[in-house]
Amino acid sequence: MQGRATGKSEAVYERLKEDIESLRLRPGAKLSEVQLGEELGASRTPVREAIRRLARDGLVDFVPGEVARVAPISLGGVHALFEFRMLLEPQAAASVATAGAADERVLVPFHDLLKRLEEFDESFRALDAAAQVRSYTKFYEVTEGFDQAVIAACRNPYLARTIRDLRSQTVRLRHLSHSRPRRMLTSLDEHRAMLKAITRGDAQAAEAAGRHHLAQTRQALIDSLTSQDLTLGRDVQVDLTG
Amino acid sequence: MQGRATGKSEAVYERLKEDIESLRLRPGAKLSEVQLGEELGASRTPVREAIRRLARDGLVDFVPGEVARVAPISLGGVHALFEFRMLLEPQAAASVATAGAADERVLVPFHDLLKRLEEFDESFRALDAAAQVRSYTKFYEVTEGFDQAVIAACRNPYLARTIRDLRSQTVRLRHLSHSRPRRMLTSLDEHRAMLKAITRGDAQAAEAAGRHHLAQTRQALIDSLTSQDLTLGRDVQVDLTG
DNA sequence: GTACACCATCCTGTATACACCCTGGCGGCC
DNA sequence: GGCCGCCAGGGTGTATACAGGATGGTGTAC
């Protein structure tokens, strides 16, 4: 097994995932098993396996017998992705709120999260736009904590896994267009609304807040994609026809 | 490539899938790569790949470094599965109905399906219970046509793929407890209601009918699982604690 | 009789070799 | 000059070899 500590396959997967999410590997780029193996210091077997997993994550288009390619980004795909998330994530938030109403322990991580959010939110609002952009790492840390906590608290493993499987694509889109400062502010508001509804055990409000947040996020993303700064200084092309 | 026509990996996958769905491979059974390879006349590589794909389908429990096992069946798992399907499939039916209202061509396969259903339904009701049971292959052919048609007409590829991915597990459960004649009759009614709502372009009715059908199906399955005939003459154990 | 330790065995993870396919470019032929 | 066929290269699919690690059974000591 070449040492449980190493885990070549896992390492290759994580590395490729990062490269694709960060757009270092551009949509449409060929993923040759031998070439990647040489670059990453692994043989074909782990690379193959990693590529299959990335295909499941929706980051790679894979057709048997053909060269795997980094999945292209299309406007239609973005719409479909968000439509699907809109079906799942508000429901997950609602079910967590319901579970929390029945068992207070479910809510512990959300109380923590809400506290961290409030703290960050306060300092974030005090910054000017440039400083806000510079602190976007922290912003994502807080907001992503929410997704993670919902998934962790989600009672239904199918729902949890499906939401988790969509995360990689969402992350890549985020790299296509970082949130603007104003959007970050409203996003924080939306997260606070979701967290409060959950800690209150109000399933209906949690679902509504989740739906609202996703709708806003999608709109911000679409606006960004359809504006001129598609390329972000790189030549990442997005298919706007879909 | 050993001849495009063969497709060892695909063949092994299909074969194992059938064996697991039909319970010939019992829940919890070990799936050793070498052993399966010898039995199916393939080397470890295609078997590995097939096992990974089956894990994605939820038919196999796979932990890196450990022996893969056929996924166990638990009552809790069944509940989670149906809860999740209840979230997706009625929504898919509704979205197809909506799409059909806008574009009549979407509905063509459903008109055909409804016609076939009516024909089968008529002759099916004329049979006695034993004959109904004997014709259950035809029954599944008609009812499964519905799932397939919804998936095919589903505009959202994420939704379609997720529903499709759950199919294998549903099929396996069906093998655990075939529908009783009375259930088949009501199921036909439910399918007719769904089909009519879709062809009418009534999204709300389609969603309600889909929800109702799933609830009824789940109830019939749970009743069957919690009764004594768990084992179906085989020693397939179901974990009732979950 | 029981519990612990050691050993044989099996199994997976990884590397590598071979077979076939598909593509693209070059050269000859019309 | 254009078109067709051949050849070389790369790419995946599959088979097989090798290197650890987990597991289960057996034997022994208490």
Coordinates of C-alpha atoms (C1' of nucleotides) in Angstrom, one line a residue:
Chain A
M1 CA 0.0 0.0 0.0
Q2 CA 3.1 2.2 -0.1
G3 CA 2.5 3.6 3.4
R4 CA -0.9 4.6 4.6
A5 CA 0.5 8.0 5.4
T6 CA 1.2 8.8 1.8
G7 CA -2.1 8.1 0.0
K8 CA -1.0 8.9 -3.6
S9 CA -4.5 8.7 -5.0
E10 CA -5.9 11.0 -2.4
A11 CA -3.0 13.5 -2.8
V12 CA -3.5 13.6 -6.6
Y13 CA -7.2 14.1 -6.2
E14 CA -6.8 17.0 -3.8
R15 CA -4.1 18.6 -5.9
L16 CA -6.1 18.3 -9.1
K17 CA -9.2 19.5 -7.3
E18 CA -7.5 22.6 -6.1
D19 CA -6.0 23.3 -9.5
I20 CA -9.4 23.0 -11.2
E21 CA -11.3 25.0 -8.5
S22 CA -8.8 27.8 -8.7
L23 CA -8.9 27.8 -12.5
R24 CA -5.2 27.1 -12.7
L25 CA -6.4 24.2 -14.9
R26 CA -8.7 25.9 -17.4
P27 CA -12.1 24.6 -18.4
G28 CA -11.6 22.4 -21.4
A29 CA -8.0 21.6 -20.6
K30 CA -6.9 18.0 -21.4
L31 CA -6.1 15.7 -18.5
S32 CA -3.8 13.1 -19.8
E33 CA -3.1 10.3 -17.3
V34 CA 0.5 9.9 -18.2
Q35 CA 1.3 13.6 -18.4
L36 CA -0.4 14.3 -15.0
G37 CA 1.3 11.3 -13.5
E38 CA 4.7 12.6 -14.5
E39 CA 4.0 16.1 -13.3
L40 CA 2.6 15.0 -9.9
G41 CA 5.0 12.1 -9.4
A42 CA 2.6 9.3 -9.5
S43 CA 1.8 6.5 -11.8
R44 CA -1.3 6.2 -14.0
T45 CA -3.3 4.2 -11.5
P46 CA -3.8 6.9 -8.8
V47 CA -4.3 9.5 -11.5
R48 CA -7.0 7.5 -13.2
E49 CA -8.8 7.1 -9.9
A50 CA -8.5 10.8 -9.1
I51 CA -9.9 11.7 -12.5
R52 CA -12.9 9.4 -11.9
R53 CA -13.6 11.1 -8.6
L54 CA -13.3 14.5 -10.1
A55 CA -15.8 13.5 -12.7
R56 CA -18.3 12.6 -10.0
D57 CA -17.7 16.0 -8.5
G58 CA -18.6 17.6 -11.8
L59 CA -15.2 19.2 -12.3
V60 CA -14.2 16.9 -15.1
D61 CA -15.9 15.6 -18.2
F62 CA -15.1 12.0 -18.7
V63 CA -16.0 9.8 -21.6
P64 CA -14.6 6.2 -21.6
G65 CA -11.9 5.9 -24.1
E66 CA -11.4 9.6 -24.6
V67 CA -9.2 12.1 -23.0
A68 CA -10.7 13.6 -19.8
R69 CA -11.1 17.3 -19.9
V70 CA -11.7 19.9 -17.2
A71 CA -15.5 20.6 -17.3
P72 CA -16.4 23.7 -19.2
I73 CA -18.4 26.5 -17.6
S74 CA -21.6 27.6 -19.2
L75 CA -24.3 30.0 -18.2
G76 CA -26.9 27.3 -18.6
G77 CA -24.9 25.0 -16.3
V78 CA -24.8 27.7 -13.7
H79 CA -28.6 28.1 -13.8
A80 CA -29.1 24.4 -13.5
L81 CA -26.7 24.2 -10.6
F82 CA -28.4 26.9 -8.7
E83 CA -31.8 25.6 -9.5
F84 CA -30.8 22.3 -8.0
R85 CA -29.1 23.8 -5.0
M86 CA -32.3 25.8 -4.5
L87 CA -34.2 22.6 -4.2
L88 CA -31.8 21.0 -1.7
E89 CA -30.1 23.5 0.6
P90 CA -33.1 25.4 1.9
Q91 CA -34.7 22.0 2.7
A92 CA -31.6 20.9 4.5
A93 CA -31.6 24.2 6.5
A94 CA -35.2 23.6 7.4
S95 CA -34.6 20.0 8.5
V96 CA -31.8 21.1 10.7
A97 CA -34.0 23.7 12.3
T98 CA -36.6 21.1 12.9
A99 CA -34.1 18.7 14.4
G100 CA -32.7 21.4 16.6
A101 CA -36.2 22.2 17.9
A102 CA -36.4 18.5 19.0
D103 CA -32.9 18.2 20.3
E104 CA -31.0 21.3 21.4
R105 CA -27.6 19.6 21.0
V106 CA -28.0 19.8 17.2
L107 CA -27.8 23.6 17.5
V108 CA -24.5 23.9 19.4
P109 CA -22.4 24.3 16.3
F110 CA -24.8 26.9 15.0
H111 CA -24.7 28.9 18.1
D112 CA -20.9 29.0 17.9
L113 CA -21.1 29.9 14.2
L114 CA -23.6 32.7 14.9
K115 CA -21.3 34.1 17.5
R116 CA -18.3 34.0 15.2
L117 CA -20.4 35.6 12.4
E118 CA -21.5 38.4 14.6
E119 CA -18.0 39.2 15.7
F120 CA -16.6 39.1 12.1
D121 CA -19.6 41.0 10.8
E122 CA -19.0 43.9 13.2
S123 CA -15.3 44.3 12.3
F124 CA -16.0 43.7 8.6
R125 CA -18.5 46.5 8.4
A126 CA -15.9 48.9 9.9
L127 CA -13.5 48.3 7.0
D128 CA -13.4 50.3 3.8
A129 CA -14.1 48.5 0.5
A130 CA -10.5 47.7 -0.2
A131 CA -9.9 46.2 3.2
Q132 CA -13.1 44.3 3.0
V133 CA -11.9 42.7 -0.3
R134 CA -8.5 41.9 1.4
S135 CA -10.3 40.1 4.2
Y136 CA -12.4 37.9 1.9
T137 CA -10.6 34.8 3.0
K138 CA -12.0 35.3 6.4
F139 CA -15.4 36.1 4.9
Y140 CA -15.4 32.7 3.1
E141 CA -14.2 31.0 6.2
V142 CA -17.3 32.2 8.1
T143 CA -19.8 31.6 5.3
E144 CA -18.5 28.2 4.4
G145 CA -18.7 27.2 8.0
F146 CA -22.4 27.5 7.6
D147 CA -22.6 25.1 4.7
Q148 CA -20.3 22.6 6.5
A149 CA -22.4 22.8 9.7
V150 CA -25.6 22.3 7.9
I151 CA -24.2 19.3 6.1
A152 CA -22.8 17.9 9.3
A153 CA -26.1 18.4 11.1
C154 CA -28.2 17.0 8.3
R155 CA -30.0 13.9 9.3
N156 CA -30.4 12.6 5.8
P157 CA -27.2 11.2 4.4
Y158 CA -28.4 11.3 0.8
L159 CA -29.2 15.0 1.1
A160 CA -25.9 15.7 2.8
R161 CA -23.8 13.8 0.3
T162 CA -25.6 15.4 -2.7
I163 CA -25.1 18.9 -1.3
R164 CA -21.4 18.1 -0.6
D165 CA -20.9 16.8 -4.1
L166 CA -22.0 20.2 -5.5
R167 CA -19.6 22.1 -3.5
S168 CA -16.6 21.9 -5.8
Q169 CA -18.4 23.4 -8.7
T170 CA -19.7 26.2 -6.5
V171 CA -16.2 26.9 -5.3
R172 CA -14.9 27.1 -8.9
L173 CA -17.6 29.5 -9.9
R174 CA -16.6 31.7 -6.9
H175 CA -13.1 31.8 -8.3
L176 CA -14.5 33.1 -11.5
S177 CA -16.0 36.1 -9.9
H178 CA -15.2 37.0 -6.4
S179 CA -17.9 38.7 -4.5
R180 CA -17.9 42.5 -4.4
P181 CA -17.7 44.2 -1.0
R182 CA -21.3 45.3 -1.1
R183 CA -22.4 41.8 -1.9
M184 CA -20.3 40.4 1.0
L185 CA -22.2 42.7 3.3
T186 CA -25.6 41.6 2.2
S187 CA -24.4 38.0 2.2
L188 CA -23.4 38.3 5.8
D189 CA -26.9 39.6 6.5
E190 CA -28.4 36.6 4.8
H191 CA -26.2 34.2 6.7
R192 CA -27.2 35.8 9.9
A193 CA -30.9 35.4 9.0
M194 CA -30.4 31.7 8.2
L195 CA -28.4 31.1 11.4
K196 CA -30.9 32.9 13.6
A197 CA -33.8 31.0 12.0
I198 CA -32.0 27.7 12.7
T199 CA -31.0 28.5 16.2
R200 CA -34.6 29.6 16.8
G201 CA -35.8 26.2 15.5
D202 CA -37.9 28.0 12.9
A203 CA -37.9 25.6 9.9
Q204 CA -40.1 27.7 7.7
A205 CA -38.0 30.8 8.2
A206 CA -34.8 28.8 7.7
E207 CA -36.0 27.5 4.4
A208 CA -37.1 31.0 3.3
A209 CA -33.8 32.5 4.3
G210 CA -31.9 29.8 2.6
R211 CA -33.9 30.3 -0.6
H212 CA -33.4 34.0 -0.5
H213 CA -29.7 33.7 0.0
L214 CA -29.2 31.4 -2.9
A215 CA -31.3 33.5 -5.1
Q216 CA -29.2 36.6 -4.2
T217 CA -25.9 34.6 -4.7
R218 CA -27.0 33.4 -8.1
Q219 CA -28.0 36.9 -9.2
A220 CA -24.7 38.3 -8.1
L221 CA -22.9 35.6 -10.0
I222 CA -24.9 35.9 -13.2
D223 CA -24.5 39.7 -13.2
S224 CA -20.8 39.2 -12.8
L225 CA -20.6 36.5 -15.6
T226 CA -22.6 38.5 -18.1
S227 CA -20.5 41.6 -17.5
Q228 CA -17.2 42.2 -19.3
D229 CA -14.8 41.0 -16.7
L230 CA -15.5 37.4 -17.7
T231 CA -11.9 36.6 -18.2
L232 CA -10.5 37.9 -14.9
G233 CA -7.2 38.7 -16.6
R234 CA -6.9 35.0 -17.6
D235 CA -8.4 33.6 -20.7
V236 CA -11.0 31.5 -19.0
Q237 CA -13.9 31.5 -21.5
V238 CA -17.5 31.0 -20.4
D239 CA -20.0 29.7 -22.8
L240 CA -22.8 32.3 -22.6
T241 CA -25.0 30.6 -25.2
G242 CA -26.4 27.9 -22.8
Chain B
M1 CA -7.9 -1.7 -25.4
Q2 CA -8.8 -5.3 -25.9
G3 CA -11.5 -4.5 -28.5
R4 CA -14.0 -1.7 -28.0
A5 CA -16.7 -4.2 -28.4
T6 CA -15.9 -6.0 -25.1
G7 CA -15.7 -3.3 -22.5
K8 CA -14.6 -5.4 -19.6
S9 CA -15.1 -2.7 -17.0
E10 CA -18.6 -2.0 -18.2
A11 CA -19.5 -5.7 -18.3
V12 CA -18.2 -6.3 -14.8
Y13 CA -20.2 -3.3 -13.6
E14 CA -23.4 -4.4 -15.2
R15 CA -23.0 -8.0 -13.9
L16 CA -22.2 -7.0 -10.4
K17 CA -25.1 -4.5 -10.4
E18 CA -27.5 -7.1 -11.4
D19 CA -26.2 -9.5 -8.8
I20 CA -26.5 -7.0 -6.1
E21 CA -29.9 -5.6 -7.2
S22 CA -31.3 -9.1 -7.3
L23 CA -29.8 -10.0 -3.9
R24 CA -27.8 -12.8 -5.4
L25 CA -25.0 -11.0 -3.7
R26 CA -26.2 -10.5 -0.2
P27 CA -25.9 -7.3 1.8
G28 CA -22.7 -7.3 3.7
A29 CA -21.0 -9.8 1.3
K30 CA -17.3 -9.2 0.7
L31 CA -16.3 -8.1 -2.7
S32 CA -12.7 -9.1 -3.2
E33 CA -11.1 -7.7 -6.3
V34 CA -9.1 -10.8 -7.1
Q35 CA -11.8 -13.2 -6.4
L36 CA -14.4 -11.4 -8.4
G37 CA -11.9 -11.0 -11.2
E38 CA -11.4 -14.7 -11.4
E39 CA -15.1 -15.4 -11.3
L40 CA -15.9 -12.9 -14.0
G41 CA -12.9 -13.5 -16.1
A42 CA -11.3 -10.1 -15.7
S43 CA -8.3 -8.7 -14.0
R44 CA -8.3 -6.5 -11.0
T45 CA -8.3 -3.2 -12.8
P46 CA -11.8 -3.4 -14.3
V47 CA -13.2 -4.9 -11.1
R48 CA -11.8 -2.0 -9.1
E49 CA -13.4 0.4 -11.4
A50 CA -16.7 -1.3 -11.3
I51 CA -16.7 -1.4 -7.5
R52 CA -16.0 2.3 -7.4
R53 CA -19.0 3.0 -9.6
L54 CA -21.2 0.7 -7.6
A55 CA -20.2 2.6 -4.5
R56 CA -21.4 5.8 -6.2
D57 CA -24.7 4.1 -6.9
G58 CA -25.0 3.3 -3.2
L59 CA -24.9 -0.5 -3.8
V60 CA -21.4 -0.9 -2.3
D61 CA -19.8 0.3 0.9
F62 CA -16.3 1.2 0.1
V63 CA -13.6 2.4 2.5
P64 CA -10.1 2.9 1.2
G65 CA -7.8 0.1 2.2
E66 CA -10.6 -2.2 3.3
V67 CA -12.5 -4.8 1.6
A68 CA -15.5 -3.5 -0.2
R69 CA -18.8 -4.9 0.9
V70 CA -22.3 -5.0 -0.6
A71 CA -24.2 -2.2 1.1
P72 CA -26.4 -3.4 4.0
I73 CA -30.0 -2.6 4.1
S74 CA -31.5 -0.9 7.1
L75 CA -34.9 0.5 7.9
G76 CA -33.3 3.9 8.6
G77 CA -31.6 3.8 5.2
V78 CA -34.9 3.1 3.5
H79 CA -36.5 6.0 5.3
A80 CA -33.7 8.3 4.3
L81 CA -33.8 7.1 0.7
F82 CA -37.5 7.8 0.4
E83 CA -37.4 11.1 2.2
F84 CA -34.8 12.2 -0.3
R85 CA -36.7 10.8 -3.3
M86 CA -39.7 12.6 -2.0
L87 CA -37.8 15.8 -2.3
L88 CA -36.6 15.2 -5.9
E89 CA -39.1 13.2 -7.9
P90 CA -42.3 15.2 -7.3
Q91 CA -40.3 18.3 -8.2
A92 CA -39.1 16.6 -11.4
A93 CA -42.6 15.6 -12.3
A94 CA -43.8 19.2 -11.7
S95 CA -41.0 20.6 -13.8
V96 CA -41.8 18.3 -16.6
A97 CA -45.4 19.3 -16.5
T98 CA -44.4 22.9 -16.6
A99 CA -42.1 22.3 -19.5
G100 CA -44.9 20.4 -21.3
A101 CA -47.3 23.3 -20.9
A102 CA -44.8 25.5 -22.7
D103 CA -43.7 23.0 -25.3
E104 CA -46.1 20.3 -26.3
R105 CA -43.4 18.1 -27.7
V106 CA -42.1 17.4 -24.3
L107 CA -45.3 15.5 -23.6
V108 CA -45.2 13.1 -26.5
P109 CA -43.5 10.3 -24.6
F110 CA -46.0 10.8 -21.8
H111 CA -48.9 10.5 -24.1
D112 CA -47.5 7.2 -25.4
L113 CA -46.9 6.1 -21.9
L114 CA -50.4 6.9 -20.7
K115 CA -51.8 5.0 -23.6
R116 CA -49.7 1.9 -22.8
L117 CA -50.7 2.3 -19.1
E118 CA -54.4 2.4 -19.9
E119 CA -54.1 -0.7 -22.1
F120 CA -52.2 -2.7 -19.6
D121 CA -54.3 -1.5 -16.7
E122 CA -57.4 -2.8 -18.3
S123 CA -56.1 -6.2 -19.0
F124 CA -54.3 -6.3 -15.6
R125 CA -57.5 -5.7 -13.7
A126 CA -59.2 -8.6 -15.4
L127 CA -56.7 -11.1 -14.1
D128 CA -57.0 -12.9 -10.8
A129 CA -54.4 -12.3 -8.1
A130 CA -52.1 -15.2 -9.2
A131 CA -52.1 -14.1 -12.8
Q132 CA -51.4 -10.5 -11.7
V133 CA -48.4 -11.6 -9.8
R134 CA -47.2 -13.6 -12.8
S135 CA -47.4 -10.5 -14.9
Y136 CA -45.5 -8.3 -12.6
T137 CA -42.6 -8.0 -15.1
K138 CA -45.0 -6.2 -17.4
F139 CA -46.2 -4.1 -14.5
Y140 CA -42.6 -2.9 -13.7
E141 CA -42.0 -2.3 -17.4
V142 CA -44.9 0.1 -17.5
T143 CA -44.2 1.8 -14.2
E144 CA -40.5 2.1 -14.8
G145 CA -41.2 3.7 -18.1
F146 CA -42.6 6.6 -16.1
D147 CA -39.4 7.1 -14.1
Q148 CA -37.3 6.9 -17.3
A149 CA -39.5 9.3 -19.2
V150 CA -39.4 11.9 -16.3
I151 CA -35.7 11.6 -16.2
A152 CA -35.4 11.9 -19.9
A153 CA -37.7 15.0 -20.0
C154 CA -36.1 16.6 -17.0
R155 CA -34.5 19.8 -18.0
N156 CA -32.1 20.0 -15.1
P157 CA -29.2 17.6 -15.6
Y158 CA -28.3 17.6 -11.9
L159 CA -31.8 16.6 -10.9
A160 CA -31.9 13.9 -13.6
R161 CA -28.6 12.5 -12.6
T162 CA -29.3 12.4 -8.9
I163 CA -32.7 10.7 -9.5
R164 CA -31.0 8.2 -11.8
D165 CA -28.3 7.5 -9.2
L166 CA -30.9 6.4 -6.7
R167 CA -32.5 4.0 -9.0
S168 CA -30.3 1.0 -8.3
Q169 CA -31.1 1.1 -4.6
T170 CA -34.8 1.3 -5.3
V171 CA -34.6 -1.7 -7.6
R172 CA -32.8 -3.7 -4.9
L173 CA -35.4 -2.9 -2.3
R174 CA -38.1 -4.0 -4.8
H175 CA -36.4 -7.3 -5.0
L176 CA -36.6 -7.6 -1.2
S177 CA -40.3 -7.4 -1.3
H178 CA -42.3 -7.6 -4.5
S179 CA -45.5 -5.7 -4.6
R180 CA -48.6 -7.5 -3.7
P181 CA -51.4 -7.6 -6.3
R182 CA -53.5 -5.1 -4.4
R183 CA -50.6 -2.8 -4.2
M184 CA -50.0 -3.1 -7.9
L185 CA -53.5 -2.0 -8.7
T186 CA -53.3 1.1 -6.5
S187 CA -49.9 1.8 -7.9
L188 CA -51.3 1.8 -11.4
D189 CA -53.9 4.3 -10.3
E190 CA -51.2 6.5 -8.9
H191 CA -49.2 6.3 -12.1
R192 CA -52.2 7.2 -14.1
A193 CA -52.8 10.2 -11.9
M194 CA -49.2 11.4 -12.4
L195 CA -49.3 10.9 -16.1
K196 CA -52.6 12.7 -16.5
A197 CA -51.4 15.6 -14.5
I198 CA -48.2 15.8 -16.6
T199 CA -50.0 15.6 -19.9
R200 CA -52.5 18.2 -18.7
G201 CA -49.5 20.4 -17.9
D202 CA -50.7 20.8 -14.3
A203 CA -47.5 21.1 -12.3
Q204 CA -49.1 21.3 -8.9
A205 CA -51.2 18.2 -9.5
A206 CA -48.1 16.4 -10.9
E207 CA -46.2 17.2 -7.8
A208 CA -49.0 16.1 -5.4
A209 CA -49.5 12.9 -7.3
G210 CA -45.8 12.1 -7.3
R211 CA -45.6 12.8 -3.6
H212 CA -48.6 10.6 -2.9
H213 CA -47.3 7.8 -5.0
L214 CA -43.9 7.8 -3.2
A215 CA -45.6 7.9 0.2
Q216 CA -47.8 4.9 -0.7
T217 CA -44.8 3.0 -2.1
R218 CA -42.8 3.7 1.0
Q219 CA -45.6 2.5 3.2
A220 CA -46.0 -0.7 1.3
L221 CA -42.3 -1.4 1.5
I222 CA -42.0 -0.6 5.2
D223 CA -45.0 -2.8 6.0
S224 CA -43.4 -5.6 4.0
L225 CA -40.0 -5.2 5.7
T226 CA -41.4 -5.1 9.2
S227 CA -43.5 -8.2 8.7
Q228 CA -42.1 -11.7 9.1
D229 CA -41.3 -12.4 5.5
L230 CA -38.1 -10.4 5.7
T231 CA -36.1 -13.2 4.4
L232 CA -38.0 -14.1 1.3
G233 CA -36.8 -17.6 1.7
R234 CA -33.2 -16.4 1.5
D235 CA -31.3 -15.2 4.5
V236 CA -31.1 -11.6 3.6
Q237 CA -31.1 -9.8 6.9
V238 CA -32.4 -6.3 7.2
D239 CA -31.2 -4.2 10.1
L240 CA -34.4 -3.0 11.7
T241 CA -32.8 -1.0 14.4
G242 CA -31.9 2.0 12.3
Chain C
dG1 C1' -10.6 -22.4 30.3
dT2 C1' -9.1 -18.0 28.8
dA3 C1' -6.3 -14.5 27.1
dC4 C1' -2.4 -13.0 24.5
dA5 C1' 1.0 -13.2 21.0
dC6 C1' 2.7 -14.7 16.7
dC7 C1' 2.4 -16.2 12.0
dA8 C1' 0.3 -17.4 7.6
dT9 C1' -2.8 -15.5 4.4
dC10 C1' -5.4 -12.4 2.0
dC11 C1' -6.2 -7.9 0.3
dT12 C1' -5.6 -3.4 -1.4
dG13 C1' -2.5 0.4 -3.2
dT14 C1' 0.7 1.4 -6.7
dA15 C1' 3.8 0.7 -10.5
dT16 C1' 4.6 -0.9 -15.0
dA17 C1' 4.1 -3.6 -19.4
dC18 C1' 1.4 -4.6 -23.4
dA19 C1' -2.6 -4.2 -26.9
dC20 C1' -5.5 -1.6 -29.4
dC21 C1' -7.5 2.8 -31.1
dC22 C1' -7.6 7.4 -32.7
dT23 C1' -5.5 11.5 -34.5
dG24 C1' -2.6 14.3 -37.2
dG25 C1' 0.9 15.0 -40.5
dC26 C1' 3.5 13.8 -44.4
dG27 C1' 4.2 11.9 -48.9
dG28 C1' 2.7 9.9 -53.1
dC29 C1' -0.8 9.6 -56.6
dC30 C1' -4.3 11.4 -59.5
Chain D
dG1 C1' -2.9 21.5 -56.8
dG2 C1' -5.9 18.6 -54.3
dC3 C1' -7.0 14.2 -52.3
dC4 C1' -6.2 9.8 -50.4
dG5 C1' -3.5 6.5 -47.9
dC6 C1' 0.1 5.4 -44.7
dC7 C1' 2.8 5.9 -40.6
dA8 C1' 4.2 7.7 -36.2
dG9 C1' 2.9 9.2 -31.8
dG10 C1' 0.2 9.6 -27.9
dG11 C1' -3.8 7.9 -25.2
dT12 C1' -6.7 4.8 -22.8
dG13 C1' -8.1 -0.1 -21.4
dT14 C1' -6.4 -4.1 -19.3
dA15 C1' -3.2 -7.4 -17.3
dT16 C1' 0.2 -8.4 -14.0
dA17 C1' 4.1 -7.8 -10.6
dC18 C1' 5.5 -6.0 -6.2
dA19 C1' 5.1 -3.8 -1.6
dG20 C1' 3.1 -3.0 2.6
dG21 C1' -0.9 -3.5 6.0
dA22 C1' -5.0 -5.8 8.1
dT23 C1' -7.0 -10.0 9.7
dG24 C1' -8.0 -14.3 11.6
dG25 C1' -6.5 -18.6 13.4
dT26 C1' -3.6 -21.3 16.2
dG27 C1' -0.6 -22.4 19.8
dT28 C1' 1.1 -21.4 24.2
dA29 C1' 1.4 -19.5 28.8
dC30 C1' -1.1 -18.5 32.8

